[in-house]
PDB file of C-alpha atoms in Angstrom:
ATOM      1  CA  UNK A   1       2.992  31.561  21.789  1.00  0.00           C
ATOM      2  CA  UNK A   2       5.676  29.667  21.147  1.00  0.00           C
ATOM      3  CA  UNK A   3       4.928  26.650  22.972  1.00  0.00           C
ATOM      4  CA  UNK A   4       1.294  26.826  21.721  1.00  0.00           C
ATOM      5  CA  UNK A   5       3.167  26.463  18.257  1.00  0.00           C
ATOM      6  CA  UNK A   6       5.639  23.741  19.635  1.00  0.00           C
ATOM      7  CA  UNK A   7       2.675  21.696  20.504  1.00  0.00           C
ATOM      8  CA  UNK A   8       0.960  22.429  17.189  1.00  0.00           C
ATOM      9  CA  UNK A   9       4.211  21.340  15.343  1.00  0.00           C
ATOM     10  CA  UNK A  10       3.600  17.329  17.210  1.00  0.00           C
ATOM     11  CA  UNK A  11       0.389  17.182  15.226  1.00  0.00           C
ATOM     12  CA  UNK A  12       1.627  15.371  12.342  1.00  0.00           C
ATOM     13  CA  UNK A  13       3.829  13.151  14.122  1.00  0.00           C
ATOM     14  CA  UNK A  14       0.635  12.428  16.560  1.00  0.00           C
ATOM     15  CA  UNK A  15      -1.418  11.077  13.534  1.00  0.00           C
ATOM     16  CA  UNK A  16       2.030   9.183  12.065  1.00  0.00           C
ATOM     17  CA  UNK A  17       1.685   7.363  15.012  1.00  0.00           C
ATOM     18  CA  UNK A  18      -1.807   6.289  14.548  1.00  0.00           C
ATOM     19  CA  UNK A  19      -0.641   5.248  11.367  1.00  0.00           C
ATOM     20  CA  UNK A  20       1.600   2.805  12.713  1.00  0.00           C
ATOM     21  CA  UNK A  21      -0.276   1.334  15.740  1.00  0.00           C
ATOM     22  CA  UNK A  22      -3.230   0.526  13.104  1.00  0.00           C
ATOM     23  CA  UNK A  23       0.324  -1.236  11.052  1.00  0.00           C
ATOM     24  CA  UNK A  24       1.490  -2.657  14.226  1.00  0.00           C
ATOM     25  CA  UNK A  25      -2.168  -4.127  14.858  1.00  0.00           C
ATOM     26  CA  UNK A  26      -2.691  -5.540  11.161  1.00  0.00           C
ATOM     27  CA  UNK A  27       0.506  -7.370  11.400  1.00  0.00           C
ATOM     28  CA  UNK A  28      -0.555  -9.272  14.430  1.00  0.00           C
ATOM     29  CA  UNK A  29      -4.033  -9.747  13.103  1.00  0.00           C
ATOM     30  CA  UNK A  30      -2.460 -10.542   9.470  1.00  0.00           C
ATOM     31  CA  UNK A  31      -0.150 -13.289  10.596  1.00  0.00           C
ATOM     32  CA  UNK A  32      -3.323 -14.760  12.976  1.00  0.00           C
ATOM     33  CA  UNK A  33      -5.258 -14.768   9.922  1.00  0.00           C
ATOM     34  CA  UNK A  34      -8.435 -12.429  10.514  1.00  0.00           C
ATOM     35  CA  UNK A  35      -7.532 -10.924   6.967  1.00  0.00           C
ATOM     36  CA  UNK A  36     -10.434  -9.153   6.864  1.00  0.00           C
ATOM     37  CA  UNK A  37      -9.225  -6.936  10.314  1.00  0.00           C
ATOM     38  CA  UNK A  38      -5.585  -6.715   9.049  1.00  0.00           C
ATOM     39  CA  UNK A  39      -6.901  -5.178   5.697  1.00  0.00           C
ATOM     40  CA  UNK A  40      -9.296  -2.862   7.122  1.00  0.00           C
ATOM     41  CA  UNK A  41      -6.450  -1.469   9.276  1.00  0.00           C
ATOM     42  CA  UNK A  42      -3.914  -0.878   6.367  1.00  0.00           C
ATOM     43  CA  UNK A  43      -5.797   0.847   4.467  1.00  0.00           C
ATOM     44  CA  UNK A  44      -6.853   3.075   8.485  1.00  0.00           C
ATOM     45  CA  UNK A  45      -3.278   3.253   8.577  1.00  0.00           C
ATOM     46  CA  UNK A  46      -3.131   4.594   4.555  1.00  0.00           C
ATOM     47  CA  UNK A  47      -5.877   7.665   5.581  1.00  0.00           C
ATOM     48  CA  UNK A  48      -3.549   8.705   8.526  1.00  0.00           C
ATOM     49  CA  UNK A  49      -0.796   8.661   6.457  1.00  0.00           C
ATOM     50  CA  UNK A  50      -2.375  11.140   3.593  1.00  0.00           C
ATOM     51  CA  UNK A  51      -3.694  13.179   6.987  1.00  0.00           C
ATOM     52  CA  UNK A  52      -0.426  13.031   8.188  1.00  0.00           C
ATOM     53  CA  UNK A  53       0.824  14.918   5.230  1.00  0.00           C
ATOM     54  CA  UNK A  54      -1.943  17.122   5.285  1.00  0.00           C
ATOM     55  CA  UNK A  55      -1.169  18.109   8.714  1.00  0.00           C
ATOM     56  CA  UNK A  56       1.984  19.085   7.956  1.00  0.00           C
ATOM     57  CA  UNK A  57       1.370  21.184   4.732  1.00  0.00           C
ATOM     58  CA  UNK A  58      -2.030  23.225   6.723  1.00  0.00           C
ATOM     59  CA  UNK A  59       0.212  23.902   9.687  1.00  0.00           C
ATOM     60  CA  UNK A  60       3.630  24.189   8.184  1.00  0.00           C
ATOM     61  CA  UNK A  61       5.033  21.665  10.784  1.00  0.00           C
ATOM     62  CA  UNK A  62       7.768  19.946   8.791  1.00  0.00           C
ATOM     63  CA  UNK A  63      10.687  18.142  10.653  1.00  0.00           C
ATOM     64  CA  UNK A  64      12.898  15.432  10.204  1.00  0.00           C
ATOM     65  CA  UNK A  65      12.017  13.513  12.919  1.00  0.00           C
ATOM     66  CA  UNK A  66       8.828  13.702  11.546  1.00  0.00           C
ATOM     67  CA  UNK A  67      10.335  12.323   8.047  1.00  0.00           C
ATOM     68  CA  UNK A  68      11.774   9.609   9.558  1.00  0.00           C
ATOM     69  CA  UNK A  69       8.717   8.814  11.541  1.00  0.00           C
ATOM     70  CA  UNK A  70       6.632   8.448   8.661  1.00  0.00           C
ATOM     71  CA  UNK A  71       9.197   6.351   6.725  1.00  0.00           C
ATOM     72  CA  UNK A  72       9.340   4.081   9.791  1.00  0.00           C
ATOM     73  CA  UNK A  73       5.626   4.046  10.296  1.00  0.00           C
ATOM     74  CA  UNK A  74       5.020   3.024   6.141  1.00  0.00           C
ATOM     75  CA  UNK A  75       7.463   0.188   6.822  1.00  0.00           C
ATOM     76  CA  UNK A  76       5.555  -1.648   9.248  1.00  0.00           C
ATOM     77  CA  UNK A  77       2.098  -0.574   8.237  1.00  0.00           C
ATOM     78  CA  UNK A  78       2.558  -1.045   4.055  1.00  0.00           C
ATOM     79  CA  UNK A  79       5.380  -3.439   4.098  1.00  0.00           C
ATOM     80  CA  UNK A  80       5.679  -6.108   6.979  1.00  0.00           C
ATOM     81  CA  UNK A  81       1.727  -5.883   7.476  1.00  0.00           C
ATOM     82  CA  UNK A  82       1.249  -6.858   4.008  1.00  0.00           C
ATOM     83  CA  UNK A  83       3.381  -9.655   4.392  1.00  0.00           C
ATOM     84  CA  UNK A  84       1.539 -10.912   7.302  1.00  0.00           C
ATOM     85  CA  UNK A  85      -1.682 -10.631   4.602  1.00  0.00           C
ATOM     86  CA  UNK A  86       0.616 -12.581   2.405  1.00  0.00           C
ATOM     87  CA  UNK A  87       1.829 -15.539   4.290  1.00  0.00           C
ATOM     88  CA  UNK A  88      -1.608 -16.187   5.752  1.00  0.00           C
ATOM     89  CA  UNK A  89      -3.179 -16.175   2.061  1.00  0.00           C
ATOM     90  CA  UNK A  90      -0.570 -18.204   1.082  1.00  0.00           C
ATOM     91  CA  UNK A  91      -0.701 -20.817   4.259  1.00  0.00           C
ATOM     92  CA  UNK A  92      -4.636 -20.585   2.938  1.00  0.00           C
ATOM     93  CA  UNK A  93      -3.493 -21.548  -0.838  1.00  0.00           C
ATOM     94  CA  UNK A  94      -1.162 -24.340  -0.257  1.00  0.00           C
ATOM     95  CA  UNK A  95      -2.811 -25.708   3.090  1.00  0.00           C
ATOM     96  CA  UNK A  96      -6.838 -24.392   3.264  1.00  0.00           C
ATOM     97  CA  UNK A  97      -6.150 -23.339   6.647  1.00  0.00           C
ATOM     98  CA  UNK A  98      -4.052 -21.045   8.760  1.00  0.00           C
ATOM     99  CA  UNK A  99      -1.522 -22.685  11.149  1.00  0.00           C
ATOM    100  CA  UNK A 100       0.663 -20.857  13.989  1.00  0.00           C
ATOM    101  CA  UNK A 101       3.988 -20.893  11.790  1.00  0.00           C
ATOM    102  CA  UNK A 102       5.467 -24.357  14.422  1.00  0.00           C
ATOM    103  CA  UNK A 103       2.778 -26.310  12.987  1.00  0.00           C
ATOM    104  CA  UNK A 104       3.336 -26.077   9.680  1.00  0.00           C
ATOM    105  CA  UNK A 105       4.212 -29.233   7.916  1.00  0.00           C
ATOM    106  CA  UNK A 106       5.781 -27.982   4.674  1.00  0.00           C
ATOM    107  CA  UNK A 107       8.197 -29.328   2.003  1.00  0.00           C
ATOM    108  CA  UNK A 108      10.878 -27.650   1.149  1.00  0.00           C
ATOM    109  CA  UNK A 109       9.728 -25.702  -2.111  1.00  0.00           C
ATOM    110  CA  UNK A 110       6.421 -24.619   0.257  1.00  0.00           C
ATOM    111  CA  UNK A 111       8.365 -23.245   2.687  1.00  0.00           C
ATOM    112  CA  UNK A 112      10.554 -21.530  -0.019  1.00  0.00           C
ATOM    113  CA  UNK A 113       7.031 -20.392  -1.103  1.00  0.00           C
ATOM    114  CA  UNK A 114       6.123 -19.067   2.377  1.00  0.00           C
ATOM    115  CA  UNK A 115       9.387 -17.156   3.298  1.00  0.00           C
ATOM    116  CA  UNK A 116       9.124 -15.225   0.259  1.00  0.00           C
ATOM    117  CA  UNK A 117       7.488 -12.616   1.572  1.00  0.00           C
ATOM    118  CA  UNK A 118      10.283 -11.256   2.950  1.00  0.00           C
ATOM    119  CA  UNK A 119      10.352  -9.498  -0.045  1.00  0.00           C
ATOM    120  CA  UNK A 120       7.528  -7.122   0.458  1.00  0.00           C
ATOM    121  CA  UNK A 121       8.890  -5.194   3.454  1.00  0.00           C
ATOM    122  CA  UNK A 122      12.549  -5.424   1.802  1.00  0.00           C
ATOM    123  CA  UNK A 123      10.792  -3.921  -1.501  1.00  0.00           C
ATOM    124  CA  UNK A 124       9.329  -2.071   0.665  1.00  0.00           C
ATOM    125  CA  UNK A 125      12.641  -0.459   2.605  1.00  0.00           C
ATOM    126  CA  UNK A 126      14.687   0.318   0.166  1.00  0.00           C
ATOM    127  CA  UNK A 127      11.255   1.940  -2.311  1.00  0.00           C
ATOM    128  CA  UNK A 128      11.160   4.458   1.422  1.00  0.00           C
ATOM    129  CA  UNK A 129      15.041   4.816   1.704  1.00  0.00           C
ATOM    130  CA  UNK A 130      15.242   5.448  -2.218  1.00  0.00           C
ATOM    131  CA  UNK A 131      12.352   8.188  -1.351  1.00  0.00           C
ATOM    132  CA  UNK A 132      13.571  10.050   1.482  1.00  0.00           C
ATOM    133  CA  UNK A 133      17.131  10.842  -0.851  1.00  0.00           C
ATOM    134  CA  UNK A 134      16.113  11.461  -3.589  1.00  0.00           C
ATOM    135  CA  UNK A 135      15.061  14.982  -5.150  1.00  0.00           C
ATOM    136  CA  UNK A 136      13.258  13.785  -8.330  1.00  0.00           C
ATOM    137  CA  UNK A 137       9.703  12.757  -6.346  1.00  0.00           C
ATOM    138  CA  UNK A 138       8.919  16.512  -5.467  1.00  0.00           C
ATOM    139  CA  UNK A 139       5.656  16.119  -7.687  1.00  0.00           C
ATOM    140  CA  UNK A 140       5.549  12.851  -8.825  1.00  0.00           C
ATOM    141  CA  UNK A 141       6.933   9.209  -8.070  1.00  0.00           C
ATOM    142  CA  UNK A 142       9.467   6.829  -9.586  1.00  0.00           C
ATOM    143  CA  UNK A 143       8.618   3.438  -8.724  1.00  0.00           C
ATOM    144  CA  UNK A 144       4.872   2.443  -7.370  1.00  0.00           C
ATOM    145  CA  UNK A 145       4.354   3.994  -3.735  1.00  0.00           C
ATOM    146  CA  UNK A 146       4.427   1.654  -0.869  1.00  0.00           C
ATOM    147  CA  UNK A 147       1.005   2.143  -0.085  1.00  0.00           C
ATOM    148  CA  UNK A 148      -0.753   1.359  -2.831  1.00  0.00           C
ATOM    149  CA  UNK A 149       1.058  -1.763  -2.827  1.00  0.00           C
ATOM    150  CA  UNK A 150      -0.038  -2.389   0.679  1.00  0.00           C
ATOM    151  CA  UNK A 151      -3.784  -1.241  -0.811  1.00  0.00           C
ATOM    152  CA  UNK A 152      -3.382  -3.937  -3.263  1.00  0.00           C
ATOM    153  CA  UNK A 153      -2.749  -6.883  -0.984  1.00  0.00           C
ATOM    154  CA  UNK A 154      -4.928  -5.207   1.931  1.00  0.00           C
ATOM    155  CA  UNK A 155      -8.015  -5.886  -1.085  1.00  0.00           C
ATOM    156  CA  UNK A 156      -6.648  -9.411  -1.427  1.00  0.00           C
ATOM    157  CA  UNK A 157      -7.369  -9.643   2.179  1.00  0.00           C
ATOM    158  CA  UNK A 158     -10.859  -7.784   2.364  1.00  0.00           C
ATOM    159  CA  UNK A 159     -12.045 -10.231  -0.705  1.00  0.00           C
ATOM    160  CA  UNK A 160     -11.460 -13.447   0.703  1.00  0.00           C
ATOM    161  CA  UNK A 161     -13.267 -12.344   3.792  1.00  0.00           C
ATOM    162  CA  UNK A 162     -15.994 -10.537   2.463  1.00  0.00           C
ATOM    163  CA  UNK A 163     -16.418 -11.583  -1.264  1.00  0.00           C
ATOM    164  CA  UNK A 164     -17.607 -14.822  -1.328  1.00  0.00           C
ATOM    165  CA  UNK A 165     -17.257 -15.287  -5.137  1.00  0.00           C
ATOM    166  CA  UNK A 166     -15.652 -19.008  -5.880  1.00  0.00           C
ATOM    167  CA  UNK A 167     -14.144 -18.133  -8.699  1.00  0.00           C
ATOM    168  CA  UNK A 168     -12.369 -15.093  -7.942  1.00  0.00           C
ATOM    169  CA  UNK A 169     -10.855 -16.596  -4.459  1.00  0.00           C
ATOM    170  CA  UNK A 170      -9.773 -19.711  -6.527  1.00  0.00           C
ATOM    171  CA  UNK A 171      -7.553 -17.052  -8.197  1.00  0.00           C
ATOM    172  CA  UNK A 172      -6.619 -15.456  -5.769  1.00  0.00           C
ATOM    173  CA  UNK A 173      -5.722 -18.868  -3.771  1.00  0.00           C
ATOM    174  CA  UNK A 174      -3.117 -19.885  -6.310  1.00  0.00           C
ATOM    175  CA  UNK A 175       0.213 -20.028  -5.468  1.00  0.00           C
ATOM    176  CA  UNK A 176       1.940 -19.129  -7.922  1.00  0.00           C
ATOM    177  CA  UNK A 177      -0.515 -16.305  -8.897  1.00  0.00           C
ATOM    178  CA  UNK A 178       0.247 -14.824  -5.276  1.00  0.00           C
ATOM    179  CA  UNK A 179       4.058 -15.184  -5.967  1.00  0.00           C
ATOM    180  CA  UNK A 180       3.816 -14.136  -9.609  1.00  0.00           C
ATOM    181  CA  UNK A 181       2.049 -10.541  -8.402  1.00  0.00           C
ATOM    182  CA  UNK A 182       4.099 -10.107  -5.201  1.00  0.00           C
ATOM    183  CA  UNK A 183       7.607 -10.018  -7.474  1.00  0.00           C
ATOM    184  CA  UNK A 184       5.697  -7.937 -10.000  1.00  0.00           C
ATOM    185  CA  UNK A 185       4.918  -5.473  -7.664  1.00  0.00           C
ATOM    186  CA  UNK A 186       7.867  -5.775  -5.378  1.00  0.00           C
ATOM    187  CA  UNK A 187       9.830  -4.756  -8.876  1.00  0.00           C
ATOM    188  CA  UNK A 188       7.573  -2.148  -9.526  1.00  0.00           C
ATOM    189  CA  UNK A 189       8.559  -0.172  -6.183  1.00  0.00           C
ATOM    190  CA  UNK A 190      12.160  -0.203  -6.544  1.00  0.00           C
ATOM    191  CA  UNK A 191      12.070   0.500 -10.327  1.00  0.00           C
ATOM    192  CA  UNK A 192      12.519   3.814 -11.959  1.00  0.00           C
ATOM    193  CA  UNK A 193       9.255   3.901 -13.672  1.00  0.00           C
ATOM    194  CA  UNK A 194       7.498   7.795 -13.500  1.00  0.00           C
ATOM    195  CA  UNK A 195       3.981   7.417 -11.131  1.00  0.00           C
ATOM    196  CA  UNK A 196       2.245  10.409 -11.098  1.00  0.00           C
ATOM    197  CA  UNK A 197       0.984  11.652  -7.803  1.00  0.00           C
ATOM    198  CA  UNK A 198      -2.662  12.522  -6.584  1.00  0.00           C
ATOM    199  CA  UNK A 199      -1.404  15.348  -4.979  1.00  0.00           C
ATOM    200  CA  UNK A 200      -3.748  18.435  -6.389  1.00  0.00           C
ATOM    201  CA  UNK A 201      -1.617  21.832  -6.324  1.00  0.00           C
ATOM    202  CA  UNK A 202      -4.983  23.401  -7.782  1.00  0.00           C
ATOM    203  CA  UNK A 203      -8.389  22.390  -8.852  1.00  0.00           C
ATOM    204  CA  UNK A 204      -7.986  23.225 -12.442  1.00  0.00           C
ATOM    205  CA  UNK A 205      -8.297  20.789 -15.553  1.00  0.00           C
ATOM    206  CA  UNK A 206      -5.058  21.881 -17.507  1.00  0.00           C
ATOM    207  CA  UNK A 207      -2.274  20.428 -15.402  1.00  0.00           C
ATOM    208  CA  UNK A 208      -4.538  17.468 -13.514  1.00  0.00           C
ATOM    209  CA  UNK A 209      -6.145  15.828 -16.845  1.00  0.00           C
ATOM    210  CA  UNK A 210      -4.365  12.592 -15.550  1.00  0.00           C
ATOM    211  CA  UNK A 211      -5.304  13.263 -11.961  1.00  0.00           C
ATOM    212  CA  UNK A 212      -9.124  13.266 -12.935  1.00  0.00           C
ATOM    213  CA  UNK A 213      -8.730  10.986 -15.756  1.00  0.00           C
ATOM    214  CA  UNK A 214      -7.839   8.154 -12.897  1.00  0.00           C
ATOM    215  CA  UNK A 215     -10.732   9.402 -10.546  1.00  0.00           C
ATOM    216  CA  UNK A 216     -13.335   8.942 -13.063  1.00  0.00           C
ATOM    217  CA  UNK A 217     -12.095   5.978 -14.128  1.00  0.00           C
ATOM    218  CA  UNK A 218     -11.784   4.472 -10.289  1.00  0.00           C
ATOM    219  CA  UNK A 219     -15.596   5.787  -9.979  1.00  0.00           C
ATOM    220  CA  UNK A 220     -16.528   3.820 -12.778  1.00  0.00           C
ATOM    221  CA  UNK A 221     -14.588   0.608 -11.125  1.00  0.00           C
ATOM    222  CA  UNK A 222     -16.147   1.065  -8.009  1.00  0.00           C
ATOM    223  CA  UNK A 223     -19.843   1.585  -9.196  1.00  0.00           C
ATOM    224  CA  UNK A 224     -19.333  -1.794 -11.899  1.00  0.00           C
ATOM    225  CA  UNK A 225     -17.606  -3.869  -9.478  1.00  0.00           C
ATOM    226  CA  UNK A 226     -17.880  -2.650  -6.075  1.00  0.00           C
ATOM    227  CA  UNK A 227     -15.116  -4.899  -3.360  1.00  0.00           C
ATOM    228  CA  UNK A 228     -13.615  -6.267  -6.329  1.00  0.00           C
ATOM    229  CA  UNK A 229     -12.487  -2.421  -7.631  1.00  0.00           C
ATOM    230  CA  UNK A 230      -9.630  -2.042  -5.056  1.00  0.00           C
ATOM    231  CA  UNK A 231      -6.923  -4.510  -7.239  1.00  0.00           C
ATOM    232  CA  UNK A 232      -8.330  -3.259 -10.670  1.00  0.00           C
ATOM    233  CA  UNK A 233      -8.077   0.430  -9.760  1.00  0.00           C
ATOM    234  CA  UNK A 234      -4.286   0.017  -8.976  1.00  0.00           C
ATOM    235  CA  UNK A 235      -3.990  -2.089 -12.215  1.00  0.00           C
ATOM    236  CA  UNK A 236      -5.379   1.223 -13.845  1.00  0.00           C
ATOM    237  CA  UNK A 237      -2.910   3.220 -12.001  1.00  0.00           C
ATOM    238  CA  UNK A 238      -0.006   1.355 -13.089  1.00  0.00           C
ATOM    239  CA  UNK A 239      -1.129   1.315 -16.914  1.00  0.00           C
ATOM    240  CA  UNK A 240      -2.324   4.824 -16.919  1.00  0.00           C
ATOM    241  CA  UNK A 241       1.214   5.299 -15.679  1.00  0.00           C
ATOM    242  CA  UNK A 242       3.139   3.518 -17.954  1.00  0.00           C
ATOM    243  CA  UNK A 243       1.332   4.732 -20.999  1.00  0.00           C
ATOM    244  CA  UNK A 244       1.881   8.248 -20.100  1.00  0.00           C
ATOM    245  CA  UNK A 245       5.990   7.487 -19.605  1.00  0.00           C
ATOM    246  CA  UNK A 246       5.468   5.961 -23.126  1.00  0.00           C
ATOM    247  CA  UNK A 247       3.673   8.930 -24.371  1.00  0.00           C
ATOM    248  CA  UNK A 248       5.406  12.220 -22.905  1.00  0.00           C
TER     249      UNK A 248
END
C-alpha cells in the first residue's frame, strides 16, 4: 500500500514535467519564429501547471522536490519561452522577417532593443524565488503571476499568426510598444501590488464576488472580441486588481 501511494505521490511532478517539455518546445519554436506553435504550447504548458496543482491538492501529494520542480518548470515555460515570443516579434518589428540570431544586421540601439528580453525570464526568476519564500501568497498574490504574463505575450504570438487584422498587428509590431509593455509587466511581477487568486475555496458568492466579477467580465471579452480577448482580459485583471488594493 505504500508503494501504491509512493507512486501516486509522482503524479504531480509527472504533469510538472509536461509542463515544461511543452516550455522547453515553445522556446525552440519561439526563437524559430512559428509564434503561433510557441503560443499554443505556453498556454498547454499553463493547463498542466493549474493540473499540476490540482493533483497535488486531490491526492495530498505535496513535496519539495515537487516545489522546486514547478518553480523550475514556470521558468522556462512562462519566462524564457516568452522571451523567445519576444525577440522573434521584435526581429518581426524592426526587420519584417525572422533571422537565425548570426544573421542579424543590427545597429547598436536594435540590438540593445533585441537583448532586452532578458528581462522577462529575470522578472520572471526572482517573481518565482520571491514566491516560493514568502508566506503572504497563501490566498492571494503580490505582484502579477508569471503565467499570466507568459498568457499575455503567448496572445501576442497567437494574433499575429492567426488574426490577420492590419491594424492591430501594426500595434503590436511597434517597437517601442513591445518594449514599453514588456518593462510594464516585467515591473508588475516583482512589485508588491495585491493580485487576487482564482483559486475557489467554495462555490459561494460572499467571499468570490471578485472571483466571478472577473469571469463574467472575461466571458463578455471573449464573446465581443474573440482572439483579441486574451491581452484585454489580463488588462482587466490587473485593473480589477489595482482598484480593489485602492478600495479595501
Amino acid at each position: 500500500m505504500a508503494k501504491v501511494r509512493e507512486m501516486f505521490n509522482w503524479v504531480p511532478n509527472f504533469i510538472t514535467s509536461l509542463n515544461l517539455v511543452s516550455g522547453s518546445f515553445a522556446v525552440i519554436l519561439g526563437i524559430e519564429g512559428q509564434l503561433g506553435w510557441a503560443s499554443i504550447l505556453i498556454l498547454l504548458a499553463a493547463i498542466f501547471d493549474f493540473m499540476d496543482g490540482m493533483a497535488a491538492r486531490l491526492l495530498k501529494a505535496y513535496s519539495e522536490i515537487g516545489k522546486q520542480l514547478d518553480s523550475l518548470a514556470d521558468l522556462i515555460s512562462f519566462g524564457l519561452a516568452p522571451a523567445a515570443i519576444m525577440i522573434s516579434t521584435l526581429e518581426l518589428a524592426m526587420f519584417d522577417i525572422n533571422r537565425p540570431i548570426f544573421e542579424i544586421n543590427a545597429s547598436a540601439i536594435e540590438w540593445i532593443f533585441l537583448i532586452s528580453i532578458v528581462i522577462i525570464p529575470v522578472s520572471g526568476a526572482f517573481r518565482l524565488a520571491k514566491f516560493n519564500i514568502d508566506t503572504r501568497q497563501t490566498e492571494n498574490f503580490l505582484g502579477l503571476p508569471i503565467p499570466a504574463n507568459a498568457i499575455f505575450y503567448a496572445s501576442l504570438g497567437l494574433i499575429l499568426d492567426l488574426g490577420h487584422n492590419t491594424v492591430i498587428n501594426g500595434i503590436i509590431l511597434n517597437r517601442f510598444n513591445l518594449i514599453t509593455v514588456m518593462i510594464i509587466l516585467s515591473a508588475l511581477m516583482i512589485s508588491e501590488i495585491p493580485m487576487f487568486s482564482l483559486k475557489f475555496k467554495h462555490m459561494k458568492w460572499d467571499g468570490n464576488q471578485i472571483r466571478y466579477l472577473f469571469i463574467i467580465l472575461s466571458v463578455i471579452l471573449i464573446i465581443s472580441f474573440k482572439l483579441f480577448s486574451i491581452p484585454l482580459i489580463l488588462f482587466t485583471y490587473i485593473v480589477i486588481s489595482l482598484i480593489r488594493k485602492l478600495i479595501v
